[in-house]
Amino acid sequence: MRSTLANILLPVAAIAAALLLFGLFMSFSGADPVQVWLLLFKGAFGDWFSWQNTLQRAAPLMLTALCVAIPARAGLTVIGGEGALVLGGLACAALPAALPLPGGMLGTGVLLLAAAAAGAAWIALAGWLRQWRGVNETISSLLLGYIAIALFKHIVEGPLRDPASLNKPSTRPLEESLRIGPIMGSSSADAWLGDVHWGLVIGLLLCLAVGAWLSFTAQGFALRVVGGNARTARLVGLPAHGLIVAACAIGGASAGLAGAIEVLAVHTSANASLIAGLGYTGILVSFVARHNPWAIPPVALLFGGFAAAGSLLQRRMGLPDASVLVLQGFAFVFILAAEALRG
């Protein structure tokens, strides 16, 4: 019980300290810290419109956080979810241009699988380099992310560019039958979920499924043993190399799904809007959740709310929309400090 309480109180204390320091930081810009805190809450959770915006932003964060959390349970620190996300979105947008796809749920399912496969292959490469070539997975996954973004820009602005996209290069829009719609089946203003799409449900279900797999299956237990001590795991006969690469692949598939959902439900095509730092925010979400898949959804909701409140800070107080990135930075520093103090 003490361990569970510490697992809850440490992230809460880190977030509280980050909010206090963020308020102090904003006061140097002439802003009232109390007003900043109130606007953060109002922009994130103040009304149904704020909740819709928060839920939309939380959906991809759940999946990119899994890209960090699953390899972390195997003892790896993978931070290349941004690359897997953009490649997943690219695969989702490029496949209809290469192959005829059926409409409806079947075609959408094929696109989701293609995106998951692209993300899985990319992050599995970092795991393979770690296990068979001794390359540090943190550095390799980060550099692979930069390579993925460069490939994405080259393909979107070159071979797959839609001639109709002038100022903002993008691929051709996906057909309406392939897109993911809102949960309520309508975007009318009287529906409390509004435009919140099915990607939120996919993220929630995947977090629950991964948490159950890690906690209640032999493979999940074996993965946690490898994360605790890979050498001991090999001595008792566990396939440590295969488990680590598999963990990276599953994490990468989650991030690839995030990219596909952004294309299918939000942007309808692959363009530079996908490179929005969702993979990097997922790192913070995973660390605050202590790499626990079951704790990821509420943390993703919190940071999705902070991101949603950025525009309100800009409109009401004249602060930059990216001010919330400072808050995220403070939170990351404090959660790492809390882990270090805990030992």
Short mmCIF file of C-alpha atoms in Angstrom, two decimals:
data_model
loop_
_atom_site.label_atom_id
_atom_site.label_comp_id
_atom_site.label_asym_id
_atom_site.label_seq_id
_atom_site.Cartn_x
_atom_site.Cartn_y
_atom_site.Cartn_z
CA MET A 1 0.00 0.00 0.00
CA ARG A 2 2.88 2.38 0.75
CA SER A 3 4.36 1.66 -2.68
CA THR A 4 1.02 2.29 -4.40
CA LEU A 5 0.56 5.52 -2.47
CA ALA A 6 4.06 6.66 -3.45
CA ASN A 7 3.34 5.82 -7.09
CA ILE A 8 0.35 8.16 -6.94
CA LEU A 9 1.70 10.95 -4.75
CA LEU A 10 5.04 11.43 -6.52
CA PRO A 11 3.51 12.31 -9.94
CA VAL A 12 0.83 14.45 -8.28
CA ALA A 13 3.50 16.35 -6.34
CA ALA A 14 5.58 16.78 -9.50
CA ILE A 15 2.60 18.22 -11.41
CA ALA A 16 1.73 20.54 -8.51
CA ALA A 17 5.32 21.79 -8.32
CA ALA A 18 5.37 22.32 -12.09
CA LEU A 19 2.17 24.37 -11.90
CA LEU A 20 3.57 26.52 -9.10
CA LEU A 21 6.81 27.17 -10.99
CA PHE A 22 4.87 27.84 -14.19
CA GLY A 23 2.79 30.46 -12.39
CA LEU A 24 6.00 32.10 -11.13
CA PHE A 25 7.43 32.01 -14.64
CA MET A 26 4.30 33.67 -16.05
CA SER A 27 4.50 36.38 -13.39
CA PHE A 28 7.83 37.48 -14.89
CA SER A 29 5.87 38.24 -18.08
CA GLY A 30 3.49 40.47 -16.15
CA ALA A 31 0.70 37.87 -15.97
CA ASP A 32 -1.31 37.12 -12.85
CA PRO A 33 -0.39 33.53 -11.79
CA VAL A 34 -3.83 32.89 -10.29
CA GLN A 35 -5.48 33.99 -13.52
CA VAL A 36 -3.14 31.72 -15.48
CA TRP A 37 -4.06 28.73 -13.33
CA LEU A 38 -7.78 29.48 -13.65
CA LEU A 39 -7.53 29.77 -17.43
CA LEU A 40 -5.60 26.51 -17.60
CA PHE A 41 -8.43 24.76 -15.79
CA LYS A 42 -11.14 26.52 -17.76
CA GLY A 43 -9.50 25.86 -21.12
CA ALA A 44 -9.06 22.19 -20.29
CA PHE A 45 -12.18 21.26 -18.32
CA GLY A 46 -14.32 24.39 -17.95
CA ASP A 47 -17.19 23.43 -20.26
CA TRP A 48 -18.26 20.75 -22.73
CA PHE A 49 -16.41 22.42 -25.61
CA SER A 50 -13.21 22.38 -23.54
CA TRP A 51 -13.76 18.72 -22.69
CA GLN A 52 -14.19 17.87 -26.37
CA ASN A 53 -10.94 19.62 -27.26
CA THR A 54 -9.15 17.93 -24.37
CA LEU A 55 -10.41 14.46 -25.27
CA GLN A 56 -9.39 14.91 -28.90
CA ARG A 57 -5.88 15.87 -27.87
CA ALA A 58 -5.63 13.07 -25.30
CA ALA A 59 -6.41 10.30 -27.80
CA PRO A 60 -3.04 10.27 -29.63
CA LEU A 61 -1.12 10.92 -26.40
CA MET A 62 -2.33 7.60 -24.98
CA LEU A 63 -0.88 5.76 -27.96
CA THR A 64 2.42 7.63 -28.14
CA ALA A 65 2.85 7.13 -24.38
CA LEU A 66 2.53 3.37 -24.91
CA CYS A 67 5.45 3.64 -27.34
CA VAL A 68 7.56 4.65 -24.34
CA ALA A 69 5.88 2.60 -21.61
CA ILE A 70 6.01 -0.85 -23.21
CA PRO A 71 9.75 -0.84 -24.02
CA ALA A 72 10.37 0.72 -20.59
CA ARG A 73 8.87 -2.37 -18.96
CA ALA A 74 11.56 -4.32 -20.84
CA GLY A 75 14.28 -2.02 -19.51
CA LEU A 76 14.64 0.28 -22.53
CA THR A 77 14.22 4.04 -22.84
CA VAL A 78 12.73 4.64 -26.29
CA ILE A 79 11.91 8.24 -27.20
CA GLY A 80 11.34 7.96 -30.96
CA GLY A 81 7.56 7.82 -30.95
CA GLU A 82 7.33 10.95 -33.10
CA GLY A 83 9.02 9.12 -35.97
CA ALA A 84 6.73 6.11 -35.68
CA LEU A 85 3.72 8.43 -35.58
CA VAL A 86 4.57 10.30 -38.78
CA LEU A 87 5.43 7.09 -40.61
CA GLY A 88 2.16 5.54 -39.48
CA GLY A 89 0.28 8.56 -40.78
CA LEU A 90 2.24 8.42 -44.03
CA ALA A 91 1.49 4.72 -44.53
CA CYS A 92 -2.19 5.39 -43.87
CA ALA A 93 -2.29 8.17 -46.48
CA ALA A 94 -0.09 6.42 -49.06
CA LEU A 95 -1.74 2.99 -49.15
CA PRO A 96 -4.96 4.11 -50.91
CA ALA A 97 -2.80 5.69 -53.63
CA ALA A 98 -1.01 2.38 -54.21
CA LEU A 99 -3.80 -0.19 -53.79
CA PRO A 100 -7.56 -0.15 -54.29
CA LEU A 101 -9.21 -0.53 -50.90
CA PRO A 102 -12.78 -1.43 -49.98
CA GLY A 103 -14.77 1.28 -48.27
CA GLY A 104 -16.17 1.14 -44.78
CA MET A 105 -14.74 -0.54 -41.70
CA LEU A 106 -12.76 -3.11 -43.68
CA GLY A 107 -10.79 -0.48 -45.56
CA THR A 108 -10.27 1.55 -42.40
CA GLY A 109 -9.02 -1.55 -40.60
CA VAL A 110 -6.50 -2.22 -43.38
CA LEU A 111 -5.18 1.34 -43.08
CA LEU A 112 -4.85 1.02 -39.31
CA LEU A 113 -2.94 -2.25 -39.69
CA ALA A 114 -0.62 -0.71 -42.28
CA ALA A 115 0.11 2.22 -39.99
CA ALA A 116 0.74 -0.09 -37.04
CA ALA A 117 3.10 -2.20 -39.14
CA ALA A 118 5.08 0.87 -40.24
CA GLY A 119 5.45 2.13 -36.67
CA ALA A 120 6.30 -1.34 -35.35
CA ALA A 121 9.06 -1.88 -37.92
CA TRP A 122 10.61 1.53 -37.20
CA ILE A 123 10.83 1.19 -33.41
CA ALA A 124 11.73 -2.52 -33.63
CA LEU A 125 14.79 -1.38 -35.58
CA ALA A 126 15.94 0.57 -32.52
CA GLY A 127 15.44 -2.55 -30.38
CA TRP A 128 17.35 -4.68 -32.88
CA LEU A 129 20.25 -2.20 -32.91
CA ARG A 130 20.28 -2.29 -29.12
CA GLN A 131 20.33 -6.05 -28.79
CA TRP A 132 22.55 -7.13 -31.67
CA ARG A 133 24.81 -4.12 -32.26
CA GLY A 134 24.96 -2.55 -28.81
CA VAL A 135 23.64 0.84 -29.96
CA ASN A 136 22.02 2.87 -27.20
CA GLU A 137 18.27 2.75 -27.84
CA THR A 138 17.60 6.26 -26.54
CA ILE A 139 19.98 7.83 -29.05
CA SER A 140 19.07 5.52 -31.93
CA SER A 141 15.31 5.95 -31.50
CA LEU A 142 15.68 9.74 -31.33
CA LEU A 143 17.85 9.84 -34.47
CA LEU A 144 15.52 7.44 -36.25
CA GLY A 145 12.72 9.86 -35.42
CA TYR A 146 14.54 12.66 -37.23
CA ILE A 147 15.13 10.38 -40.21
CA ALA A 148 11.44 9.43 -40.26
CA ILE A 149 10.41 13.10 -40.27
CA ALA A 150 12.82 13.81 -43.15
CA LEU A 151 11.40 10.87 -45.13
CA PHE A 152 7.88 12.04 -44.40
CA LYS A 153 8.56 15.55 -45.67
CA HIS A 154 10.32 14.27 -48.79
CA ILE A 155 7.50 11.92 -49.76
CA VAL A 156 4.63 14.26 -48.86
CA GLU A 157 6.20 17.23 -50.63
CA GLY A 158 7.38 15.11 -53.54
CA PRO A 159 5.98 11.84 -54.96
CA LEU A 160 2.65 11.87 -53.07
CA ARG A 161 1.94 15.59 -53.09
CA ASP A 162 -1.58 16.58 -54.05
CA PRO A 163 -1.34 19.22 -56.82
CA ALA A 164 -4.30 21.01 -55.22
CA SER A 165 -2.35 21.59 -51.99
CA LEU A 166 -0.55 24.86 -52.66
CA ASN A 167 0.60 26.61 -49.49
CA LYS A 168 0.59 23.48 -47.33
CA PRO A 169 1.86 20.38 -49.18
CA SER A 170 -0.15 17.27 -48.37
CA THR A 171 -1.24 13.97 -49.83
CA ARG A 172 -4.62 13.53 -51.49
CA PRO A 173 -7.53 13.53 -49.02
CA LEU A 174 -8.83 10.12 -48.03
CA GLU A 175 -12.25 9.06 -49.20
CA GLU A 176 -15.08 9.77 -46.79
CA SER A 177 -15.85 6.05 -46.41
CA LEU A 178 -12.35 5.39 -45.01
CA ARG A 179 -12.36 8.09 -42.36
CA ILE A 180 -13.03 7.65 -38.65
CA GLY A 181 -16.08 9.60 -37.54
CA PRO A 182 -17.21 11.03 -34.20
CA ILE A 183 -18.34 8.67 -31.46
CA MET A 184 -21.86 10.09 -31.38
CA GLY A 185 -22.23 9.69 -35.13
CA SER A 186 -22.84 13.41 -35.50
CA SER A 187 -20.89 16.58 -34.90
CA SER A 188 -23.94 18.55 -33.83
CA ALA A 189 -23.46 21.06 -31.05
CA ASP A 190 -26.06 19.43 -28.82
CA ALA A 191 -24.12 16.16 -28.63
CA TRP A 192 -21.97 16.37 -25.51
CA LEU A 193 -19.10 14.48 -27.16
CA GLY A 194 -19.32 16.65 -30.26
CA ASP A 195 -16.46 15.86 -32.64
CA VAL A 196 -14.63 13.44 -30.32
CA HIS A 197 -13.70 10.56 -32.59
CA TRP A 198 -13.31 6.82 -32.13
CA GLY A 199 -9.55 7.20 -31.74
CA LEU A 200 -10.20 7.96 -28.08
CA VAL A 201 -11.89 4.59 -27.65
CA ILE A 202 -9.05 2.83 -29.48
CA GLY A 203 -6.49 4.46 -27.19
CA LEU A 204 -8.42 3.57 -24.03
CA LEU A 205 -8.96 -0.05 -25.07
CA LEU A 206 -5.33 -0.49 -26.07
CA CYS A 207 -4.09 0.91 -22.74
CA LEU A 208 -6.40 -1.46 -20.87
CA ALA A 209 -5.40 -4.43 -23.02
CA VAL A 210 -1.65 -3.78 -22.70
CA GLY A 211 -1.98 -3.33 -18.94
CA ALA A 212 -3.84 -6.64 -18.65
CA TRP A 213 -1.27 -8.36 -20.87
CA LEU A 214 1.63 -7.12 -18.74
CA SER A 215 -0.08 -7.98 -15.45
CA PHE A 216 -1.87 -11.26 -16.08
CA THR A 217 -0.08 -13.20 -18.82
CA ALA A 218 3.08 -15.29 -18.84
CA GLN A 219 4.52 -13.24 -21.70
CA GLY A 220 3.90 -10.00 -19.81
CA PHE A 221 5.54 -11.43 -16.70
CA ALA A 222 8.51 -12.58 -18.77
CA LEU A 223 8.86 -9.11 -20.24
CA ARG A 224 8.87 -7.55 -16.79
CA VAL A 225 11.53 -10.05 -15.67
CA VAL A 226 13.68 -9.04 -18.63
CA GLY A 227 13.21 -5.40 -17.69
CA GLY A 228 14.27 -6.13 -14.13
CA ASN A 229 17.45 -8.02 -15.05
CA ALA A 230 18.06 -9.16 -18.62
CA ARG A 231 21.07 -11.31 -17.69
CA THR A 232 19.09 -13.22 -15.07
CA ALA A 233 16.25 -13.64 -17.56
CA ARG A 234 18.63 -15.26 -20.03
CA LEU A 235 20.05 -17.53 -17.33
CA VAL A 236 16.59 -18.91 -16.58
CA GLY A 237 15.95 -19.50 -20.28
CA LEU A 238 13.80 -16.51 -21.25
CA PRO A 239 14.26 -15.25 -24.85
CA ALA A 240 15.38 -11.78 -23.74
CA HIS A 241 16.40 -10.57 -27.20
CA GLY A 242 13.11 -11.54 -28.78
CA LEU A 243 11.04 -10.08 -25.94
CA ILE A 244 12.84 -6.75 -26.08
CA VAL A 245 12.43 -6.41 -29.85
CA ALA A 246 8.78 -7.47 -29.53
CA ALA A 247 8.20 -4.82 -26.84
CA CYS A 248 9.69 -2.18 -29.15
CA ALA A 249 7.51 -3.40 -32.03
CA ILE A 250 4.31 -3.25 -29.95
CA GLY A 251 5.20 0.23 -28.73
CA GLY A 252 5.97 1.38 -32.26
CA ALA A 253 2.70 -0.07 -33.51
CA SER A 254 0.85 2.00 -30.92
CA ALA A 255 2.54 5.20 -32.11
CA GLY A 256 1.86 4.25 -35.72
CA LEU A 257 -1.82 3.89 -34.84
CA ALA A 258 -1.73 7.39 -33.36
CA GLY A 259 -0.51 8.73 -36.70
CA ALA A 260 -3.19 6.84 -38.60
CA ILE A 261 -5.94 8.10 -36.31
CA GLU A 262 -4.75 11.69 -36.76
CA VAL A 263 -4.98 11.22 -40.53
CA LEU A 264 -8.26 9.29 -40.55
CA ALA A 265 -10.12 11.37 -37.97
CA VAL A 266 -8.56 14.85 -37.92
CA HIS A 267 -6.49 15.92 -40.93
CA THR A 268 -7.91 13.54 -43.63
CA SER A 269 -4.48 13.61 -45.33
CA ALA A 270 -0.80 13.46 -44.43
CA ASN A 271 0.76 16.90 -44.03
CA ALA A 272 3.06 18.86 -41.74
CA SER A 273 0.31 19.13 -39.12
CA LEU A 274 1.22 15.58 -38.06
CA ILE A 275 4.62 16.84 -36.85
CA ALA A 276 3.13 18.48 -33.76
CA GLY A 277 5.26 16.98 -30.99
CA LEU A 278 2.70 14.38 -29.94
CA GLY A 279 5.41 11.74 -29.78
CA TYR A 280 7.53 13.89 -27.49
CA THR A 281 4.61 14.75 -25.22
CA GLY A 282 3.93 11.01 -25.03
CA ILE A 283 7.34 10.62 -23.37
CA LEU A 284 6.26 12.93 -20.57
CA VAL A 285 2.88 11.20 -20.22
CA SER A 286 4.55 7.81 -19.88
CA PHE A 287 7.05 9.00 -17.27
CA VAL A 288 4.37 10.71 -15.18
CA ALA A 289 2.28 7.53 -15.40
CA ARG A 290 5.41 5.59 -14.30
CA HIS A 291 5.13 3.48 -17.47
CA ASN A 292 1.89 1.94 -16.21
CA PRO A 293 -0.54 1.51 -19.15
CA TRP A 294 -3.54 1.75 -16.82
CA ALA A 295 -2.34 5.13 -15.50
CA ILE A 296 -1.67 6.55 -18.96
CA PRO A 297 -5.29 7.61 -19.86
CA PRO A 298 -5.81 10.03 -16.93
CA VAL A 299 -2.33 11.52 -17.40
CA ALA A 300 -2.93 11.89 -21.14
CA LEU A 301 -6.23 13.60 -20.32
CA LEU A 302 -4.41 16.06 -18.06
CA PHE A 303 -1.74 16.99 -20.60
CA GLY A 304 -4.27 17.03 -23.41
CA GLY A 305 -6.14 19.59 -21.33
CA PHE A 306 -3.01 21.68 -20.84
CA ALA A 307 -2.46 21.70 -24.61
CA ALA A 308 -6.10 22.63 -25.21
CA ALA A 309 -5.79 25.55 -22.78
CA GLY A 310 -2.88 27.09 -24.68
CA SER A 311 -5.11 28.91 -27.14
CA LEU A 312 -7.20 30.35 -24.28
CA LEU A 313 -4.06 31.74 -22.63
CA GLN A 314 -3.18 33.33 -25.93
CA ARG A 315 -6.60 34.92 -26.45
CA ARG A 316 -7.23 36.13 -22.91
CA MET A 317 -3.75 37.11 -21.71
CA GLY A 318 -1.74 37.60 -24.88
CA LEU A 319 0.67 34.79 -23.97
CA PRO A 320 2.17 32.61 -26.70
CA ASP A 321 0.18 29.48 -27.51
CA ALA A 322 3.34 27.46 -26.86
CA SER A 323 3.53 28.65 -23.24
CA VAL A 324 2.16 25.29 -22.13
CA LEU A 325 5.36 23.69 -23.45
CA VAL A 326 7.17 25.44 -20.60
CA LEU A 327 4.73 23.80 -18.18
CA GLN A 328 5.42 20.41 -19.77
CA GLY A 329 9.16 21.01 -19.43
CA PHE A 330 8.82 21.84 -15.75
CA ALA A 331 6.70 18.73 -15.20
CA PHE A 332 9.30 16.54 -16.90
CA VAL A 333 12.12 17.94 -14.78
CA PHE A 334 10.17 17.46 -11.55
CA ILE A 335 9.06 13.91 -12.36
CA LEU A 336 12.67 12.92 -13.14
CA ALA A 337 13.82 14.59 -9.92
CA ALA A 338 11.16 12.71 -7.96
CA GLU A 339 12.33 9.41 -9.44
CA ALA A 340 15.94 10.24 -8.56
CA LEU A 341 15.04 11.15 -4.98
CA ARG A 342 13.07 7.96 -4.63
CA GLY A 343 16.10 5.96 -5.75
#
